[in-house]
Amino acid sequence: MSRLNGAICVVTGGARGIGEAVCAAFVAEGATVILTDIDAAAGQAAADRLGCQFITLDVREESDWEALATQVPKADVVVNNAGVTGFEEAMRPHDPEHASLEDWRAVHAVNNDGTFLGCRYALRAMRAAGTGSIINVSSRSGLVGIPGAAAYAASKAAIRNHSKSVALYAAQQGWSVRCNSVHPAAVLTPIWEPMLGDGPDREANMAALVADTPLKRFGTPEEVAAMCVFLASDDSAYMTGSELTVDGGLLAGSAASPG
């Protein structure tokens, strides 16, 4: 039997990358999927391809979440996936000394405000049944410092910690509502494109970005989606407040080679 048969699943940032892969995996597992994204054209196209419902959602806007709650008052699974690095429009400084306050706030508005509002929506949408799974997509960068992407790293660390607060709060209410975070590292999605480029150096850039990864490759969105299916299903019924890394062994430690 499909692991998510009949479950109502809301996924943010579902138009592309990890979000689209999660939606596809959930549909394959029998879920009723509501794909949301700020990009209406791309979101509707992805929903049409996958056979699910699309609703426009800017995760930064409380009014958008209120509208979603009216349209989808009950949810069994909510995946807070929408996120930005800050490098989408241009490669501007994001180190702790030179990052602008405007750029800092723009990253946190999507990653932190969006996740907070998504968790609040999920708790209210799951309250009546007293069961559900909230999955917050953090990052390997939420577990270690990233000097060149300070806002992104800080925001993803906040998602990690907020997931634990949500998990404990739900348990205090006596609900079987679980909240866990997923921490991908180098997963090949459109979010990496500004750093990879499309010129002759692309392959070299890709190799350089995974040089420190023990498995020596990028992960795939489908590999992250498989983790989300596990967390959404009853297979993980005794897991809450946990964090799962999908990083090719990057955080396992340092490899010391005799020289």
CSV table of C-alpha atoms in Angstrom, one decimal:
chain,number,residue,atom,x,y,z
A,1,MET,CA,0.0,0.0,0.0
A,2,SER,CA,1.2,3.5,-0.7
A,3,ARG,CA,2.7,5.1,2.3
A,4,LEU,CA,0.8,8.4,2.0
A,5,ASN,CA,-2.5,7.1,0.7
A,6,GLY,CA,-5.1,9.9,1.0
A,7,ALA,CA,-2.9,12.2,3.0
A,8,ILE,CA,-3.3,15.9,2.3
A,9,CYS,CA,0.2,17.3,1.8
A,10,VAL,CA,1.2,21.0,1.3
A,11,VAL,CA,4.6,21.7,-0.1
A,12,THR,CA,6.1,25.2,-0.4
A,13,GLY,CA,8.5,26.1,-3.1
A,14,GLY,CA,7.2,23.3,-5.2
A,15,ALA,CA,7.8,24.7,-8.7
A,16,ARG,CA,11.3,23.3,-9.1
A,17,GLY,CA,14.2,21.6,-7.4
A,18,ILE,CA,13.7,19.8,-4.2
A,19,GLY,CA,10.2,21.0,-3.8
A,20,GLU,CA,9.1,19.6,-7.1
A,21,ALA,CA,10.8,16.3,-6.4
A,22,VAL,CA,9.0,16.1,-3.0
A,23,CYS,CA,5.6,16.8,-4.7
A,24,ALA,CA,6.3,14.1,-7.3
A,25,ALA,CA,7.3,11.5,-4.6
A,26,PHE,CA,4.2,12.3,-2.5
A,27,VAL,CA,1.9,11.9,-5.5
A,28,ALA,CA,3.6,8.6,-6.3
A,29,GLU,CA,2.9,7.5,-2.7
A,30,GLY,CA,-0.9,8.2,-3.1
A,31,ALA,CA,-1.1,11.7,-1.4
A,32,THR,CA,-3.3,14.6,-2.4
A,33,VAL,CA,-0.7,17.2,-3.0
A,34,ILE,CA,-1.1,21.0,-2.9
A,35,LEU,CA,1.9,22.5,-4.6
A,36,THR,CA,2.6,26.1,-3.7
A,37,ASP,CA,5.1,28.6,-5.0
A,38,ILE,CA,5.5,32.4,-5.5
A,39,ASP,CA,6.1,31.8,-9.2
A,40,ALA,CA,2.6,31.2,-10.5
A,41,ALA,CA,3.5,30.2,-14.1
A,42,ALA,CA,6.2,27.7,-13.0
A,43,GLY,CA,4.1,26.4,-10.2
A,44,GLN,CA,1.0,25.7,-12.3
A,45,ALA,CA,3.2,24.0,-15.0
A,46,ALA,CA,4.8,21.8,-12.4
A,47,ALA,CA,1.4,20.9,-10.9
A,48,ASP,CA,0.0,20.1,-14.3
A,49,ARG,CA,3.0,17.8,-15.0
A,50,LEU,CA,2.6,16.0,-11.7
A,51,GLY,CA,-1.2,15.9,-11.5
A,52,CYS,CA,-1.7,18.0,-8.3
A,53,GLN,CA,-3.3,21.2,-7.2
A,54,PHE,CA,-1.5,24.5,-7.4
A,55,ILE,CA,-2.0,27.5,-5.1
A,56,THR,CA,0.1,30.7,-5.4
A,57,LEU,CA,1.9,31.4,-2.1
A,58,ASP,CA,4.5,34.0,-1.1
A,59,VAL,CA,5.7,32.4,2.2
A,60,ARG,CA,6.7,35.8,3.5
A,61,GLU,CA,3.2,37.1,3.5
A,62,GLU,CA,0.9,36.3,6.4
A,63,SER,CA,-2.2,37.2,4.2
A,64,ASP,CA,-1.1,34.5,1.7
A,65,TRP,CA,-1.0,31.9,4.5
A,66,GLU,CA,-4.4,33.0,5.8
A,67,ALA,CA,-5.8,32.5,2.2
A,68,LEU,CA,-4.2,29.1,2.1
A,69,ALA,CA,-5.8,28.2,5.4
A,70,THR,CA,-9.2,29.1,4.0
A,71,GLN,CA,-8.7,27.0,0.9
A,72,VAL,CA,-6.9,24.1,2.6
A,73,PRO,CA,-8.1,24.1,6.3
A,74,LYS,CA,-6.9,20.6,7.0
A,75,ALA,CA,-3.4,19.1,6.2
A,76,ASP,CA,-1.7,15.9,7.2
A,77,VAL,CA,1.8,16.9,6.0
A,78,VAL,CA,3.4,20.3,5.5
A,79,VAL,CA,6.8,20.7,3.9
A,80,ASN,CA,8.4,24.1,4.5
A,81,ASN,CA,10.8,23.9,1.6
A,82,ALA,CA,10.7,27.4,0.0
A,83,GLY,CA,14.1,29.1,0.6
A,84,VAL,CA,16.6,31.5,-0.9
A,85,THR,CA,20.4,31.8,-0.7
A,86,GLY,CA,20.6,35.5,-1.4
A,87,PHE,CA,22.5,34.9,-4.6
A,88,GLU,CA,19.5,34.5,-6.9
A,89,GLU,CA,19.7,37.9,-8.5
A,90,ALA,CA,23.4,38.6,-8.3
A,91,MET,CA,26.6,37.5,-6.6
A,92,ARG,CA,26.7,40.1,-4.0
A,93,PRO,CA,28.8,40.0,-0.8
A,94,HIS,CA,27.2,37.9,1.9
A,95,ASP,CA,30.1,37.6,4.4
A,96,PRO,CA,29.6,38.9,7.9
A,97,GLU,CA,31.6,42.1,7.2
A,98,HIS,CA,30.2,43.3,3.9
A,99,ALA,CA,26.7,41.9,3.6
A,100,SER,CA,24.1,44.6,3.6
A,101,LEU,CA,21.3,44.7,6.1
A,102,GLU,CA,18.8,44.7,3.2
A,103,ASP,CA,20.2,41.5,1.8
A,104,TRP,CA,20.4,39.9,5.3
A,105,ARG,CA,16.7,40.7,5.9
A,106,ALA,CA,15.7,39.5,2.4
A,107,VAL,CA,17.1,36.0,3.1
A,108,HIS,CA,15.6,35.8,6.6
A,109,ALA,CA,12.2,37.0,5.4
A,110,VAL,CA,11.9,33.9,3.1
A,111,ASN,CA,13.7,31.3,5.1
A,112,ASN,CA,12.7,32.2,8.7
A,113,ASP,CA,9.5,34.2,8.4
A,114,GLY,CA,8.3,31.7,5.8
A,115,THR,CA,9.1,28.7,8.0
A,116,PHE,CA,7.5,30.3,11.1
A,117,LEU,CA,4.3,31.0,9.2
A,118,GLY,CA,4.3,27.6,7.6
A,119,CYS,CA,4.7,25.9,11.0
A,120,ARG,CA,2.0,28.0,12.5
A,121,TYR,CA,-0.3,27.1,9.6
A,122,ALA,CA,0.5,23.5,9.9
A,123,LEU,CA,-0.2,23.4,13.7
A,124,ARG,CA,-3.6,25.0,13.2
A,125,ALA,CA,-4.4,22.7,10.2
A,126,MET,CA,-3.4,19.6,12.2
A,127,ARG,CA,-5.0,20.6,15.6
A,128,ALA,CA,-8.4,19.0,15.0
A,129,ALA,CA,-7.0,15.6,14.1
A,130,GLY,CA,-4.2,15.8,16.6
A,131,THR,CA,-1.8,14.1,14.1
A,132,GLY,CA,0.5,15.2,11.3
A,133,SER,CA,4.0,15.7,10.1
A,134,ILE,CA,5.8,19.0,9.6
A,135,ILE,CA,9.0,18.8,7.6
A,136,ASN,CA,11.3,21.8,7.5
A,137,VAL,CA,14.0,21.9,4.9
A,138,SER,CA,17.1,23.4,6.5
A,139,SER,CA,20.6,22.8,5.2
A,140,ARG,CA,24.1,21.5,6.0
A,141,SER,CA,24.7,25.2,6.3
A,142,GLY,CA,22.4,25.2,9.3
A,143,LEU,CA,24.9,23.0,11.2
A,144,VAL,CA,28.2,24.7,10.4
A,145,GLY,CA,29.3,28.3,9.6
A,146,ILE,CA,29.5,29.5,6.0
A,147,PRO,CA,31.6,32.7,5.9
A,148,GLY,CA,30.6,33.7,2.4
A,149,ALA,CA,26.8,33.1,3.0
A,150,ALA,CA,26.3,34.3,6.5
A,151,ALA,CA,22.6,35.2,6.2
A,152,TYR,CA,21.8,31.8,4.6
A,153,ALA,CA,23.7,29.8,7.2
A,154,ALA,CA,22.1,31.8,10.1
A,155,SER,CA,18.6,31.4,8.7
A,156,LYS,CA,19.0,27.6,8.2
A,157,ALA,CA,20.4,27.3,11.7
A,158,ALA,CA,17.3,29.0,13.0
A,159,ILE,CA,15.1,26.6,11.0
A,160,ARG,CA,16.8,23.7,12.7
A,161,ASN,CA,16.2,25.1,16.2
A,162,HIS,CA,12.6,26.3,15.4
A,163,SER,CA,11.8,22.7,14.3
A,164,LYS,CA,12.7,21.5,17.7
A,165,SER,CA,10.6,24.2,19.4
A,166,VAL,CA,7.6,23.2,17.3
A,167,ALA,CA,8.1,19.5,18.0
A,168,LEU,CA,8.2,20.1,21.8
A,169,TYR,CA,5.2,22.5,21.6
A,170,ALA,CA,3.1,19.9,19.7
A,171,ALA,CA,4.0,17.2,22.2
A,172,GLN,CA,3.1,19.5,25.1
A,173,GLN,CA,-0.4,19.8,23.7
A,174,GLY,CA,-0.8,16.0,23.7
A,175,TRP,CA,-0.9,15.9,19.9
A,176,SER,CA,0.8,13.3,17.7
A,177,VAL,CA,2.0,16.1,15.5
A,178,ARG,CA,5.7,15.7,14.6
A,179,CYS,CA,8.2,18.2,13.4
A,180,ASN,CA,11.6,17.3,11.9
A,181,SER,CA,14.2,19.0,9.8
A,182,VAL,CA,16.1,17.8,6.8
A,183,HIS,CA,19.6,19.1,6.1
A,184,PRO,CA,20.7,18.7,2.4
A,185,ALA,CA,24.2,19.7,1.4
A,186,ALA,CA,25.2,20.0,-2.3
A,187,VAL,CA,22.0,18.9,-4.0
A,188,LEU,CA,21.9,19.8,-7.7
A,189,THR,CA,19.0,22.2,-8.1
A,190,PRO,CA,18.5,25.6,-9.9
A,191,ILE,CA,19.6,27.4,-6.7
A,192,TRP,CA,23.2,26.4,-7.5
A,193,GLU,CA,23.1,27.9,-11.0
A,194,PRO,CA,24.6,31.3,-10.2
A,195,MET,CA,27.6,29.6,-8.7
A,196,LEU,CA,28.0,27.0,-11.4
A,197,GLY,CA,27.6,29.2,-14.5
A,198,ASP,CA,26.9,27.9,-18.0
A,199,GLY,CA,30.4,28.4,-19.5
A,200,PRO,CA,33.3,26.1,-20.1
A,201,ASP,CA,34.2,26.2,-16.4
A,202,ARG,CA,30.9,24.7,-15.3
A,203,GLU,CA,32.3,21.1,-14.9
A,204,ALA,CA,35.3,22.4,-13.0
A,205,ASN,CA,33.1,24.5,-10.8
A,206,MET,CA,30.9,21.5,-10.0
A,207,ALA,CA,33.9,19.4,-9.1
A,208,ALA,CA,35.3,22.1,-6.9
A,209,LEU,CA,32.0,22.5,-5.0
A,210,VAL,CA,31.9,18.8,-4.1
A,211,ALA,CA,35.7,18.3,-3.6
A,212,ASP,CA,35.3,18.0,0.2
A,213,THR,CA,32.3,15.7,-0.1
A,214,PRO,CA,33.3,12.1,0.7
A,215,LEU,CA,31.0,10.7,-2.0
A,216,LYS,CA,32.4,13.2,-4.5
A,217,ARG,CA,29.2,14.2,-6.2
A,218,PHE,CA,26.1,16.3,-5.9
A,219,GLY,CA,23.1,14.8,-4.4
A,220,THR,CA,19.8,14.7,-6.3
A,221,PRO,CA,16.4,16.2,-5.4
A,222,GLU,CA,14.9,12.8,-5.5
A,223,GLU,CA,17.3,11.6,-2.7
A,224,VAL,CA,16.0,14.4,-0.5
A,225,ALA,CA,12.4,13.7,-1.5
A,226,ALA,CA,12.9,10.1,-0.4
A,227,MET,CA,13.8,11.3,3.1
A,228,CYS,CA,10.7,13.6,3.1
A,229,VAL,CA,8.5,10.6,2.3
A,230,PHE,CA,10.0,8.7,5.2
A,231,LEU,CA,9.3,11.6,7.6
A,232,ALA,CA,5.8,12.2,6.2
A,233,SER,CA,4.8,8.5,6.7
A,234,ASP,CA,4.1,6.4,9.7
A,235,ASP,CA,7.6,4.8,9.2
A,236,SER,CA,8.9,7.7,11.3
A,237,ALA,CA,6.1,7.8,13.8
A,238,TYR,CA,8.5,7.9,16.8
A,239,MET,CA,10.6,10.7,15.4
A,240,THR,CA,10.1,14.3,16.3
A,241,GLY,CA,12.5,17.2,16.9
A,242,SER,CA,15.1,15.2,14.9
A,243,GLU,CA,17.4,16.4,12.1
A,244,LEU,CA,18.4,14.2,9.2
A,245,THR,CA,21.4,15.1,7.0
A,246,VAL,CA,21.6,14.2,3.3
A,247,ASP,CA,25.1,15.4,2.6
A,248,GLY,CA,27.2,12.6,1.0
A,249,GLY,CA,29.1,12.2,4.2
A,250,LEU,CA,30.2,15.8,4.4
A,251,LEU,CA,29.6,16.2,8.1
A,252,ALA,CA,31.0,12.8,9.1
A,253,GLY,CA,34.3,14.4,9.9
A,254,SER,CA,37.7,15.1,8.3
A,255,ALA,CA,39.5,12.5,6.1
A,256,ALA,CA,43.2,12.3,7.0
A,257,SER,CA,45.4,10.9,4.3
A,258,PRO,CA,49.0,9.9,5.0
A,259,GLY,CA,51.3,12.2,3.2
